[in-house]
Amino acid sequence: MVPEAQPVVVEAQGAKTFAVPQALFDKHPGKPHLAFEEYRAKYKESIENPTQFWGDLARELLHWDIPFQTVKNGGFETGDVSWFMEGRLNACYNAVDRHAFAEPNGPAVIYEADEPSDGRIITYSELLREVCKLAYTLKEMGIKKGDTVAIYMPMIPEAIVAFLAVVRIGAIHTVVFAGFSSESLRDRVQDAKSKVVITADEGKRGGKNIATKKIVDAALEECPDVKNVIVYRRTGNEVPMKEGRDVWWHDELSKYPAYCPPELMASEDPLFLLYTSGSTGKPKGVMHTTGGYLVGAAATGKYVFDLHPGDKMGTAGDVGWITGHTYCVYAPLLLGVATLVFEGTPAYPNFSRYWEIIAKHKLTHFYCAPTALRLLKRAGDHHIKGDLSSLRILGSVGEPIAEEVWRWYHEKVGREECHILDTYWQTETGSHVITPIGGCTPTKPGSASLPFFGIEPAIVDPVTGRELVGNDVEGVLVIKQPWPSMARTVWGSHQRYMDTYFNVYKGCYFTGDSAARDYEGYYWIRGRVDDVVNVSAHRLSTAEIEAALIQHPAVAESAVVGVADELTGQTVNAFVALKDAYKNTPEMRKELTMQVRKSIGPFAAPKAVYIVDDLPKTRSGKIMRRILRKILSGEEDQLGDISTLSNPSVVEHIINVVHET
Ligand code: ATP
Ligand code: MG
């Protein structure tokens, strides 16, 4: 059994278990939604009787205009999973109207602009009016139920207005992260067959202007089906407007009334399409549906983040990723709490920006990716300042979080007063699947801990495909039964959906990640299946070796990949970016090798350590190990799709380093 929540740290088989800090209970507005025994009981119920469990939760968390009769139908084998079928509801009504009616002046969006002085707060009633006017505009443009609308917007409140206006009239949003190039935008607009694009004249990030509208214009040269572009004036600088196609947001919205009735949608009607970040290859247009997705978002917002009335949720991630969709937009708004929209970067005007935002708005929750935490840890602890005592929950998402970084987050940012949530999930899962429950689950640094309600994970032997039962096992992570917020298809390619997720291990959803389940049933995500290195029959996780490397004071970031070797099967190779004060010397490379030997064992020691300026990353900040693997195996001409890289020029630099070493 896992120890019960109490303010002590217990040593258990090497990994320390952290109880929920007493300080969290002391500052809590009431008490957390769940105690650990309640989680255990509810979890059991959710697996044994999912129909009862999800039916009750769906009725509790959402407003249904027409109630559902059937909770769940279909399965993985047939690819026809569906939830709450007869139910009718509207996502925007659930996220905005009901709160605007109950508490019109409650804060909905906390806008923190790139320049710290430019922000503002938008109430639920203001949000409703703005959403309605945009919804009207879209209707007048001829957008109907089932049409797709692309959103290519900076992180400003109008991005959220756009999400909600689209779903209010029953259209489907497809949000493209505004850091993507015109080619990437073009591909996504074409694939989704979007009829309208909502954008801004320019963006502002880190003190620089970004030519948002120009990128849209270039993308749309090859998108004849786009009839209109709605342009929000963010900076006011001159941008070209195409006659007959482009309109100004403020001109159009000023024509229409501030109330527009929401469209009644079937539970299984599509809510949005979102393209995956492309870490593993060509991005997939993942489709989510209305009822199931919203139930997943609201349920995890309530239980995982332990959101309570009056809380202020700070998701740092962009709305262009699933994290932004679910935890910047839908979950907080469905629960009627305020959500942060942060336009800038963690480094502007300086490395204290995140902490200043938290202190200024008294955020209770903060949620970001390990890549941002590594950047801030690298910059130095003296940047962490201000009163952060409002915080109860600190979340991490997107990549495994190394123990070293977890502890830094806990000690330096959370001052040991917050619950650290390492949340594991995917674009395809829609909401958290393996995660601690806020204020409830004892945690271990580096482990995403235990499954959320309704999620039945299993570890499968990658070779035989057989399930590995019991604890202390490691292999491929799959999920054994459907849950409401899972993706229903890959847009335009249901066969790809079946092949990618359900035809790999029959009867299961294949996550593409590998994981270990420890002696207490805690899950440790090891990274992508391809990222496991097999050395002399030892299955080593790249995440584990990277976590060992980052313990060295000189290391800012690292990426480990396996390369085929005749003798040992594969060898371990490490790419390391050093902190500014450290130099690339043969001694340093030796020290780093020693670091891994000491911390994991000689068998895990890297055969080569490459010191590089930076690692190849997706625009969502994830390290793309597949590129490093290709470079090492001499397949530089077959790097595949690198259009989703945030720093393409680093590829050539790394190739040079590899050749010189
Ligand atoms: P693509 O599917 O196109 O390769 P992607 O998988 O990076 O892109 P996302 O859906 O944004 O796109 O990311 C989900 C993946 O991120 C997971 O499959 C996992 O590899 C990783 N991940 C997310 N959260 C965690 C976490 N807490 N710990 C470890 N890994 C995580
Ligand atoms: Mg993926």
Short mmCIF file of N, CA and C in Angstrom, two decimals, residues 38-98:
data_model
loop_
_atom_site.label_atom_id
_atom_site.label_comp_id
_atom_site.label_asym_id
_atom_site.label_seq_id
_atom_site.Cartn_x
_atom_site.Cartn_y
_atom_site.Cartn_z
N GLU A 38 -10.47 7.89 -0.77
CA GLU A 38 -11.62 8.15 -1.64
C GLU A 38 -11.22 7.97 -3.11
N TYR A 39 -10.00 8.41 -3.44
CA TYR A 39 -9.52 8.19 -4.80
C TYR A 39 -9.52 6.69 -5.11
N ARG A 40 -8.95 5.90 -4.20
CA ARG A 40 -8.87 4.44 -4.41
C ARG A 40 -10.26 3.85 -4.67
N ALA A 41 -11.21 4.25 -3.83
CA ALA A 41 -12.55 3.68 -3.94
C ALA A 41 -13.23 4.11 -5.24
N LYS A 42 -13.11 5.39 -5.55
CA LYS A 42 -13.74 5.91 -6.76
C LYS A 42 -13.09 5.31 -8.01
N TYR A 43 -11.78 5.14 -7.95
CA TYR A 43 -11.07 4.56 -9.10
C TYR A 43 -11.61 3.16 -9.38
N LYS A 44 -11.73 2.38 -8.32
CA LYS A 44 -12.21 1.00 -8.45
C LYS A 44 -13.60 0.99 -9.10
N GLU A 45 -14.44 1.88 -8.61
CA GLU A 45 -15.80 1.99 -9.15
C GLU A 45 -15.76 2.37 -10.64
N SER A 46 -14.85 3.29 -10.99
CA SER A 46 -14.80 3.78 -12.37
C SER A 46 -14.38 2.70 -13.35
N ILE A 47 -13.59 1.73 -12.86
CA ILE A 47 -13.13 0.65 -13.73
C ILE A 47 -14.16 -0.48 -13.78
N GLU A 48 -14.75 -0.76 -12.63
CA GLU A 48 -15.69 -1.88 -12.57
C GLU A 48 -17.07 -1.52 -13.11
N ASN A 49 -17.43 -0.27 -12.96
CA ASN A 49 -18.76 0.13 -13.43
C ASN A 49 -18.69 1.50 -14.13
N PRO A 50 -17.99 1.54 -15.27
CA PRO A 50 -17.77 2.83 -15.94
C PRO A 50 -19.07 3.53 -16.34
N THR A 51 -20.08 2.75 -16.67
CA THR A 51 -21.34 3.35 -17.13
C THR A 51 -21.97 4.19 -16.02
N GLN A 52 -22.05 3.58 -14.86
CA GLN A 52 -22.61 4.30 -13.71
C GLN A 52 -21.74 5.52 -13.37
N PHE A 53 -20.43 5.26 -13.29
CA PHE A 53 -19.49 6.29 -12.86
C PHE A 53 -19.53 7.51 -13.78
N TRP A 54 -19.36 7.28 -15.09
CA TRP A 54 -19.29 8.41 -16.01
C TRP A 54 -20.65 9.05 -16.24
N GLY A 55 -21.69 8.24 -16.17
CA GLY A 55 -23.03 8.79 -16.32
C GLY A 55 -23.29 9.83 -15.22
N ASP A 56 -22.98 9.44 -13.98
CA ASP A 56 -23.18 10.36 -12.85
C ASP A 56 -22.34 11.62 -13.00
N LEU A 57 -21.07 11.42 -13.35
CA LEU A 57 -20.16 12.56 -13.43
C LEU A 57 -20.56 13.52 -14.57
N ALA A 58 -20.98 12.93 -15.69
CA ALA A 58 -21.39 13.76 -16.84
C ALA A 58 -22.59 14.62 -16.48
N ARG A 59 -23.52 14.05 -15.71
CA ARG A 59 -24.71 14.82 -15.30
C ARG A 59 -24.33 15.89 -14.28
N GLU A 60 -23.37 15.56 -13.43
CA GLU A 60 -22.97 16.52 -12.40
C GLU A 60 -22.21 17.71 -12.98
N LEU A 61 -21.31 17.44 -13.94
CA LEU A 61 -20.37 18.48 -14.36
C LEU A 61 -20.86 19.35 -15.52
N LEU A 62 -21.80 18.82 -16.32
CA LEU A 62 -22.22 19.58 -17.50
C LEU A 62 -23.72 19.81 -17.50
N HIS A 63 -24.10 20.85 -18.24
CA HIS A 63 -25.52 21.09 -18.47
C HIS A 63 -25.91 20.44 -19.80
N TRP A 64 -26.86 19.52 -19.74
CA TRP A 64 -27.35 18.85 -20.95
C TRP A 64 -28.72 19.40 -21.27
N ASP A 65 -28.91 19.91 -22.49
CA ASP A 65 -30.23 20.41 -22.87
C ASP A 65 -31.19 19.24 -23.04
N ILE A 66 -30.66 18.15 -23.58
CA ILE A 66 -31.44 16.92 -23.68
C ILE A 66 -30.59 15.82 -23.06
N PRO A 67 -31.11 15.15 -22.05
CA PRO A 67 -30.27 14.16 -21.35
C PRO A 67 -29.96 12.94 -22.22
N PHE A 68 -28.83 12.32 -21.94
CA PHE A 68 -28.48 11.08 -22.65
C PHE A 68 -29.17 9.90 -21.97
N GLN A 69 -29.36 8.83 -22.74
CA GLN A 69 -29.94 7.60 -22.18
C GLN A 69 -28.86 6.53 -22.08
N THR A 70 -27.96 6.53 -23.07
CA THR A 70 -26.94 5.49 -23.13
C THR A 70 -25.60 6.14 -22.80
N VAL A 71 -24.88 5.58 -21.85
CA VAL A 71 -23.61 6.21 -21.46
C VAL A 71 -22.51 5.89 -22.46
N LYS A 72 -22.47 4.65 -22.94
CA LYS A 72 -21.29 4.25 -23.70
C LYS A 72 -21.64 3.16 -24.69
N ASN A 73 -20.98 3.22 -25.84
CA ASN A 73 -21.19 2.18 -26.85
C ASN A 73 -19.91 2.00 -27.64
N GLY A 74 -19.77 0.84 -28.27
CA GLY A 74 -18.63 0.60 -29.17
C GLY A 74 -17.38 0.23 -28.41
N GLY A 75 -16.30 0.03 -29.16
CA GLY A 75 -15.06 -0.41 -28.51
C GLY A 75 -13.84 -0.20 -29.38
N PHE A 76 -12.71 -0.61 -28.86
CA PHE A 76 -11.43 -0.43 -29.55
C PHE A 76 -11.33 -1.27 -30.83
N GLU A 77 -11.86 -2.50 -30.76
CA GLU A 77 -11.70 -3.41 -31.91
C GLU A 77 -12.38 -2.84 -33.15
N THR A 78 -13.55 -2.22 -32.91
CA THR A 78 -14.36 -1.75 -34.03
C THR A 78 -14.16 -0.25 -34.29
N GLY A 79 -13.46 0.43 -33.39
CA GLY A 79 -13.14 1.85 -33.61
C GLY A 79 -14.36 2.74 -33.62
N ASP A 80 -15.39 2.37 -32.86
CA ASP A 80 -16.63 3.15 -32.87
C ASP A 80 -17.02 3.60 -31.47
N VAL A 81 -16.03 3.88 -30.64
CA VAL A 81 -16.30 4.30 -29.27
C VAL A 81 -17.17 5.56 -29.28
N SER A 82 -18.25 5.55 -28.52
CA SER A 82 -19.09 6.76 -28.42
C SER A 82 -19.70 6.84 -27.03
N TRP A 83 -19.93 8.07 -26.60
CA TRP A 83 -20.39 8.31 -25.23
C TRP A 83 -21.59 9.26 -25.20
N PHE A 84 -22.48 9.01 -24.29
CA PHE A 84 -23.61 9.90 -23.97
C PHE A 84 -24.47 10.20 -25.21
N MET A 85 -24.74 9.17 -26.00
CA MET A 85 -25.21 9.37 -27.36
C MET A 85 -26.45 10.24 -27.59
N GLU A 86 -27.50 10.03 -26.83
CA GLU A 86 -28.72 10.79 -27.14
C GLU A 86 -28.63 12.22 -26.61
N GLY A 87 -27.59 12.50 -25.81
CA GLY A 87 -27.48 13.80 -25.17
C GLY A 87 -27.24 14.93 -26.16
N ARG A 88 -27.82 16.09 -25.82
CA ARG A 88 -27.59 17.30 -26.63
C ARG A 88 -27.08 18.39 -25.69
N LEU A 89 -26.05 19.11 -26.15
CA LEU A 89 -25.46 20.16 -25.29
C LEU A 89 -24.67 21.13 -26.18
N ASN A 90 -24.26 22.24 -25.60
CA ASN A 90 -23.38 23.15 -26.31
C ASN A 90 -22.17 23.46 -25.43
N ALA A 91 -20.99 23.34 -26.03
CA ALA A 91 -19.74 23.52 -25.28
C ALA A 91 -19.63 24.95 -24.75
N CYS A 92 -19.98 25.92 -25.59
CA CYS A 92 -19.84 27.32 -25.20
C CYS A 92 -20.83 27.66 -24.08
N TYR A 93 -22.04 27.14 -24.19
CA TYR A 93 -23.01 27.39 -23.11
C TYR A 93 -22.45 26.89 -21.79
N ASN A 94 -21.85 25.71 -21.83
CA ASN A 94 -21.31 25.13 -20.61
C ASN A 94 -20.10 25.90 -20.08
N ALA A 95 -19.31 26.45 -20.99
CA ALA A 95 -18.09 27.14 -20.56
C ALA A 95 -18.34 28.60 -20.19
N VAL A 96 -19.38 29.21 -20.77
CA VAL A 96 -19.57 30.65 -20.57
C VAL A 96 -20.94 31.02 -20.00
N ASP A 97 -22.00 30.71 -20.74
CA ASP A 97 -23.34 31.23 -20.40
C ASP A 97 -23.72 30.96 -18.95
N ARG A 98 -23.58 29.70 -18.55
CA ARG A 98 -24.10 29.38 -17.21
C ARG A 98 -23.36 30.15 -16.11
#
